GROMACS .gro file of C-alpha atoms in nm:
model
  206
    1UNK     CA    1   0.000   0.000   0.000
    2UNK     CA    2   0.301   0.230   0.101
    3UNK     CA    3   0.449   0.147  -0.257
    4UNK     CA    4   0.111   0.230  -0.457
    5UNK     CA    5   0.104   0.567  -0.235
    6UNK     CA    6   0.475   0.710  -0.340
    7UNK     CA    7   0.347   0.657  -0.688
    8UNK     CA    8   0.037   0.813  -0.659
    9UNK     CA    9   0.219   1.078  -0.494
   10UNK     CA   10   0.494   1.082  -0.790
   11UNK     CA   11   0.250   1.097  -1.032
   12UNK     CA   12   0.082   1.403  -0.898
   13UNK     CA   13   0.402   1.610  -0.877
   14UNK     CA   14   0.470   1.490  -1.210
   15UNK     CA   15   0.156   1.608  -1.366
   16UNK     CA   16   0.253   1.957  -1.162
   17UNK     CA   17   0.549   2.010  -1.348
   18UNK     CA   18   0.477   1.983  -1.698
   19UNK     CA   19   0.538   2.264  -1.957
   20UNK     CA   20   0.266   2.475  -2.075
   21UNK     CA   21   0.141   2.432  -2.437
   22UNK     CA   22   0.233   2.711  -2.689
   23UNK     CA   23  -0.023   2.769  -2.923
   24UNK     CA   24   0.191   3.020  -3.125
   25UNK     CA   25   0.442   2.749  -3.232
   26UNK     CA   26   0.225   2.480  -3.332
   27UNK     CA   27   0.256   2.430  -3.740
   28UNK     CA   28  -0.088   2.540  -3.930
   29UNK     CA   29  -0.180   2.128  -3.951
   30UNK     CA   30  -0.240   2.111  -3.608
   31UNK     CA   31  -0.617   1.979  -3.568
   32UNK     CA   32  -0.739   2.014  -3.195
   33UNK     CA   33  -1.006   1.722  -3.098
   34UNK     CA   34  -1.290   1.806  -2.780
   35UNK     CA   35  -1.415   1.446  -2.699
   36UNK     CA   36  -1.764   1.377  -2.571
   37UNK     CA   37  -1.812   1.748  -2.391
   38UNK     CA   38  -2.151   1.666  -2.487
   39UNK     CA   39  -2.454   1.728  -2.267
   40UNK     CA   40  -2.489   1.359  -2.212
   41UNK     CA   41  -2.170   1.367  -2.027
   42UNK     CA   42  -2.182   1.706  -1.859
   43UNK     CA   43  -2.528   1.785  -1.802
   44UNK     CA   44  -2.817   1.506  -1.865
   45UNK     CA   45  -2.810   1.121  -1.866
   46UNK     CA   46  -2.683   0.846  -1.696
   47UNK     CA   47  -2.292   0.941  -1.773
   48UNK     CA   48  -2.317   1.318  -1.709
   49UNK     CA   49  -2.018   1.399  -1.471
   50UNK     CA   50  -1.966   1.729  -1.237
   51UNK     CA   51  -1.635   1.714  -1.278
   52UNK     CA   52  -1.679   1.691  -1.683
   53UNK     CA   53  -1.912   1.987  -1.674
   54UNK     CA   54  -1.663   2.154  -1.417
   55UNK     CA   55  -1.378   2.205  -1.742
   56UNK     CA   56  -1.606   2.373  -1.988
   57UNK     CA   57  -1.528   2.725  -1.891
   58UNK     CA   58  -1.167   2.632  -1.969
   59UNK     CA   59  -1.216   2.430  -2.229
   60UNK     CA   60  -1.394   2.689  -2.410
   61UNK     CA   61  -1.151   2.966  -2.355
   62UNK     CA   62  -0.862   2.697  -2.489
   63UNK     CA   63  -1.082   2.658  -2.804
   64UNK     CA   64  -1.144   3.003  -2.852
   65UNK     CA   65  -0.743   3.063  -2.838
   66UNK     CA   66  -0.675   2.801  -3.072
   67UNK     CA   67  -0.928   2.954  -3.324
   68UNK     CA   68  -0.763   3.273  -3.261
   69UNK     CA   69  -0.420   3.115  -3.348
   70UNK     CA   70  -0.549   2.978  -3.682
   71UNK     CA   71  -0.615   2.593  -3.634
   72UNK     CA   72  -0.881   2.369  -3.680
   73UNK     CA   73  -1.092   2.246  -3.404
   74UNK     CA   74  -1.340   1.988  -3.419
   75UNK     CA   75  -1.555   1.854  -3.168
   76UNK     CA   76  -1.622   1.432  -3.140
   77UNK     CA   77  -1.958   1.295  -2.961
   78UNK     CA   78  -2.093   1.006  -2.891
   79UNK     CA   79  -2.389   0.912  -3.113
   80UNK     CA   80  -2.463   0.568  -3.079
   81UNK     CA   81  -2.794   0.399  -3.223
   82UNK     CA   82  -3.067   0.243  -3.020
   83UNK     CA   83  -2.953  -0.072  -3.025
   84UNK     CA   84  -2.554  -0.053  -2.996
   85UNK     CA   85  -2.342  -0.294  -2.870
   86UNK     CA   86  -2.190  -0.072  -2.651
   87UNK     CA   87  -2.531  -0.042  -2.426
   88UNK     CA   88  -2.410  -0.426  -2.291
   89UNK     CA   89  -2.102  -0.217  -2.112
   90UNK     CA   90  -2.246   0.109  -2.040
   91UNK     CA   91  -2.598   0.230  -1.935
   92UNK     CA   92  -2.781   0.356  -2.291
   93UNK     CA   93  -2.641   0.727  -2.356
   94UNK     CA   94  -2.605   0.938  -2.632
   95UNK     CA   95  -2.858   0.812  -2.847
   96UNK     CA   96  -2.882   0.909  -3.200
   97UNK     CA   97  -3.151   1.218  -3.248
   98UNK     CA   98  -3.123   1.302  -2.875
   99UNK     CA   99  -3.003   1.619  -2.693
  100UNK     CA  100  -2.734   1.387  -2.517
  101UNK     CA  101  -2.520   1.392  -2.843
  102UNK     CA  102  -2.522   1.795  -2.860
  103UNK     CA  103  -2.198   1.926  -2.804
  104UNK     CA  104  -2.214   2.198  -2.521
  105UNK     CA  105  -2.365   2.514  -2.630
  106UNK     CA  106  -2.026   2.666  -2.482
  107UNK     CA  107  -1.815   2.465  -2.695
  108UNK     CA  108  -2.012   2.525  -3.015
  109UNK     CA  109  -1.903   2.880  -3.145
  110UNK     CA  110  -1.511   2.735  -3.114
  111UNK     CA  111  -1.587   2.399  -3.324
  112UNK     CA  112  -1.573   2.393  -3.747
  113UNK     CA  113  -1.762   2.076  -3.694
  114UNK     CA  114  -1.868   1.812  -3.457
  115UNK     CA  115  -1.808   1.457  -3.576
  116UNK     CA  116  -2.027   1.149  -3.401
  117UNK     CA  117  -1.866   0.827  -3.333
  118UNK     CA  118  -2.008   0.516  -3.189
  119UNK     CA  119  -1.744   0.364  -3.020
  120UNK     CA  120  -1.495   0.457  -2.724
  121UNK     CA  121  -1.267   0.499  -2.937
  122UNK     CA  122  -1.322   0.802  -3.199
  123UNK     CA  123  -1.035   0.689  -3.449
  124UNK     CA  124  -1.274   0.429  -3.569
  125UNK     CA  125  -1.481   0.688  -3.738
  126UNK     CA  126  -1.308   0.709  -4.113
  127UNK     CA  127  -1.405   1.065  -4.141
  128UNK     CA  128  -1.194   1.127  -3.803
  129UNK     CA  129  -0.919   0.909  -3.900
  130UNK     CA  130  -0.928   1.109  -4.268
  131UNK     CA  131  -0.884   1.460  -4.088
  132UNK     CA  132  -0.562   1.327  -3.876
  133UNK     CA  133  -0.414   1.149  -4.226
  134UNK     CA  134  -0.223   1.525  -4.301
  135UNK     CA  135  -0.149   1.674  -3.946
  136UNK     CA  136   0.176   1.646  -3.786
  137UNK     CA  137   0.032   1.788  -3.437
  138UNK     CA  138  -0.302   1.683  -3.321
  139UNK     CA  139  -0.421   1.814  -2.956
  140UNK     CA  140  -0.688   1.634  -2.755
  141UNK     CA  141  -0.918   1.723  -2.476
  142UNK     CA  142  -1.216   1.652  -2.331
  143UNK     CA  143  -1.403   1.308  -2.129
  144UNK     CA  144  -1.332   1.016  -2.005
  145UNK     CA  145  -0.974   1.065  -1.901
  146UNK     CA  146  -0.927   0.695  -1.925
  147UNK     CA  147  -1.152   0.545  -2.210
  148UNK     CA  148  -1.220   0.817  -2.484
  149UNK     CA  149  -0.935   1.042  -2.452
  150UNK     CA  150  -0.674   0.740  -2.385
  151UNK     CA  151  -0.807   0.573  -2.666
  152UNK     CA  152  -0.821   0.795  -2.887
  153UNK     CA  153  -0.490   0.996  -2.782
  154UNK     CA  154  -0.270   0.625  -2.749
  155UNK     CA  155  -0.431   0.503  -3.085
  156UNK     CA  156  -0.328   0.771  -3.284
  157UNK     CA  157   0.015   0.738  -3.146
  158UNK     CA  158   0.008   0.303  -3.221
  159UNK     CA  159  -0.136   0.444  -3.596
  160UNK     CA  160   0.135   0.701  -3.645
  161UNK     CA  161   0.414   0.395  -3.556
  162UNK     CA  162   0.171   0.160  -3.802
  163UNK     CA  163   0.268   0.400  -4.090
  164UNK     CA  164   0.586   0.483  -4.019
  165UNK     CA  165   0.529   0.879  -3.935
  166UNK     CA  166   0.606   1.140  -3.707
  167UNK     CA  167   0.288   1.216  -3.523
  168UNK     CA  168   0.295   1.409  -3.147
  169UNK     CA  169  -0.002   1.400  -2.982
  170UNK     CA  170  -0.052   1.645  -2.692
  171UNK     CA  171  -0.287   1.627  -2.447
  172UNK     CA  172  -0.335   1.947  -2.191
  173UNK     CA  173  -0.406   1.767  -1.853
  174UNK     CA  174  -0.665   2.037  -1.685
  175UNK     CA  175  -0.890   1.971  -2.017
  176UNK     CA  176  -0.952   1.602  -1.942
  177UNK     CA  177  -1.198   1.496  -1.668
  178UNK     CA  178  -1.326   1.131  -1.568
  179UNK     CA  179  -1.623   1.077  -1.362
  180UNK     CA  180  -1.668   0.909  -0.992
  181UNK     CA  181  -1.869   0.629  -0.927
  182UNK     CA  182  -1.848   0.264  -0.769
  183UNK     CA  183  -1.531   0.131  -0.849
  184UNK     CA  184  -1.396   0.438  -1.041
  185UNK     CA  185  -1.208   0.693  -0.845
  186UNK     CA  186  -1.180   0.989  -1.052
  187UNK     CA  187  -0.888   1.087  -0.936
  188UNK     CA  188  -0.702   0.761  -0.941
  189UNK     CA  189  -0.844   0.717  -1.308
  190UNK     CA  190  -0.704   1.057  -1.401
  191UNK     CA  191  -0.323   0.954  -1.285
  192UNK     CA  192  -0.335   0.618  -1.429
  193UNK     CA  193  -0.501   0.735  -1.770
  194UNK     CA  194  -0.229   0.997  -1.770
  195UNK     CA  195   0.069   0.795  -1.693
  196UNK     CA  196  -0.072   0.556  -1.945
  197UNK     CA  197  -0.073   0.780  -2.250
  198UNK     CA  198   0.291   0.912  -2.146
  199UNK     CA  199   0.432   0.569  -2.166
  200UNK     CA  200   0.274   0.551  -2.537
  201UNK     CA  201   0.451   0.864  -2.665
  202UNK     CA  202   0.134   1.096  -2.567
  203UNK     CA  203   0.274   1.480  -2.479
  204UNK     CA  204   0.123   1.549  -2.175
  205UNK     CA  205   0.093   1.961  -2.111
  206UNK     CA  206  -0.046   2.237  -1.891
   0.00000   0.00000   0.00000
């Protein structure tokens, strides 16, 4: 227990320490990904979160910069049908033609587009995976810390390596959120997601 504590602990004042992301000298491919800051994970539904809803304020202001700086943001939400496979793991959510799948209203004036997906994992989607095919940076943000966002962030890294190229992926750390419940510690979820995606190659930022 003493052992799993001084890593905890590590991992925390790791995650205190990292450098801030510079907008101003990312290349004009950069492509900047909000996952699931939909209102079926921040404000209705059986997956809505406090402490998702708690990092829209920032995560708008971060989208609005980027904008401001020239690159292309996108939002990504779940938009599953009625019957999807996914409903065996999860409680039903984000159902196609519901207000779950709308992206936060406080997210939408920042986002070219918003892009569904219906799995965890958002590069999947070939319209996704088509957008990332020409950037050489490609920022990520958004919910859950440890299934969409490490998904998403670690499989673009493992499809990068598949095709031989030079891909960073950077992921801000205050613009990720997980959610409590029975068996899921947010907090713990967090450090593990994050220490996850840094042993992949992720770029973990401010």
């Amino acid at each position: 227990m003493e052992a799993m504590l001084n890593t905890l602990t590590s991992l925390r004042a790791s995650l205190e320490n990292l450098p801030e992301l510079d907008l101003t000298a990312l290349p004009p491919d950069t492509l900047v990904f909000t996952v699931d800051m939909n209102r079926g994970f921040t404000e209705q539904g059986p997956l809505s979160s406090p402490r998702t809803a708690a990092i829209l304020p920032q995560t708008a202001a971060f989208l609005r910069r980027c904008r401001e700086a020239g690159l292309r943001v996108y939002g990504i939400s779940d938009t599953h049908p009625e019957d999807s496979p996914e409903f065996q793991s999860y409680p039903p959510h984000c159902v196609q033609g519901t207000a779950e799948c709308e992206l936060s209203p406080l997210l939408l004036p920042f986002v070219e587009e918003v892009l569904p997906k219906n799995s965890t994992n958002a590069l999947f989607e070939a319209p996704i995976r088509a957008l990332c095919e020409s950037a050489s940076r490609i920022v990520v943000t958004g919910c859950c810390t440890d299934i969409c966002v490490c998904q998403f962030a670690v499989g673009l890294k493992a499809w990068a390596n598949a095709q031989n190229r030079a891909l960073q992926v950077l992921v801000p750390v205050s613009l990720c959120e997980t959610f409590d419940g029975p068996g899921h510690d947010g907090e713990l979820m967090n450090l593990v997601a994050f220490s996850m995606m840094a042993a992949a190659g992720v770029t973990l930022t401010k």
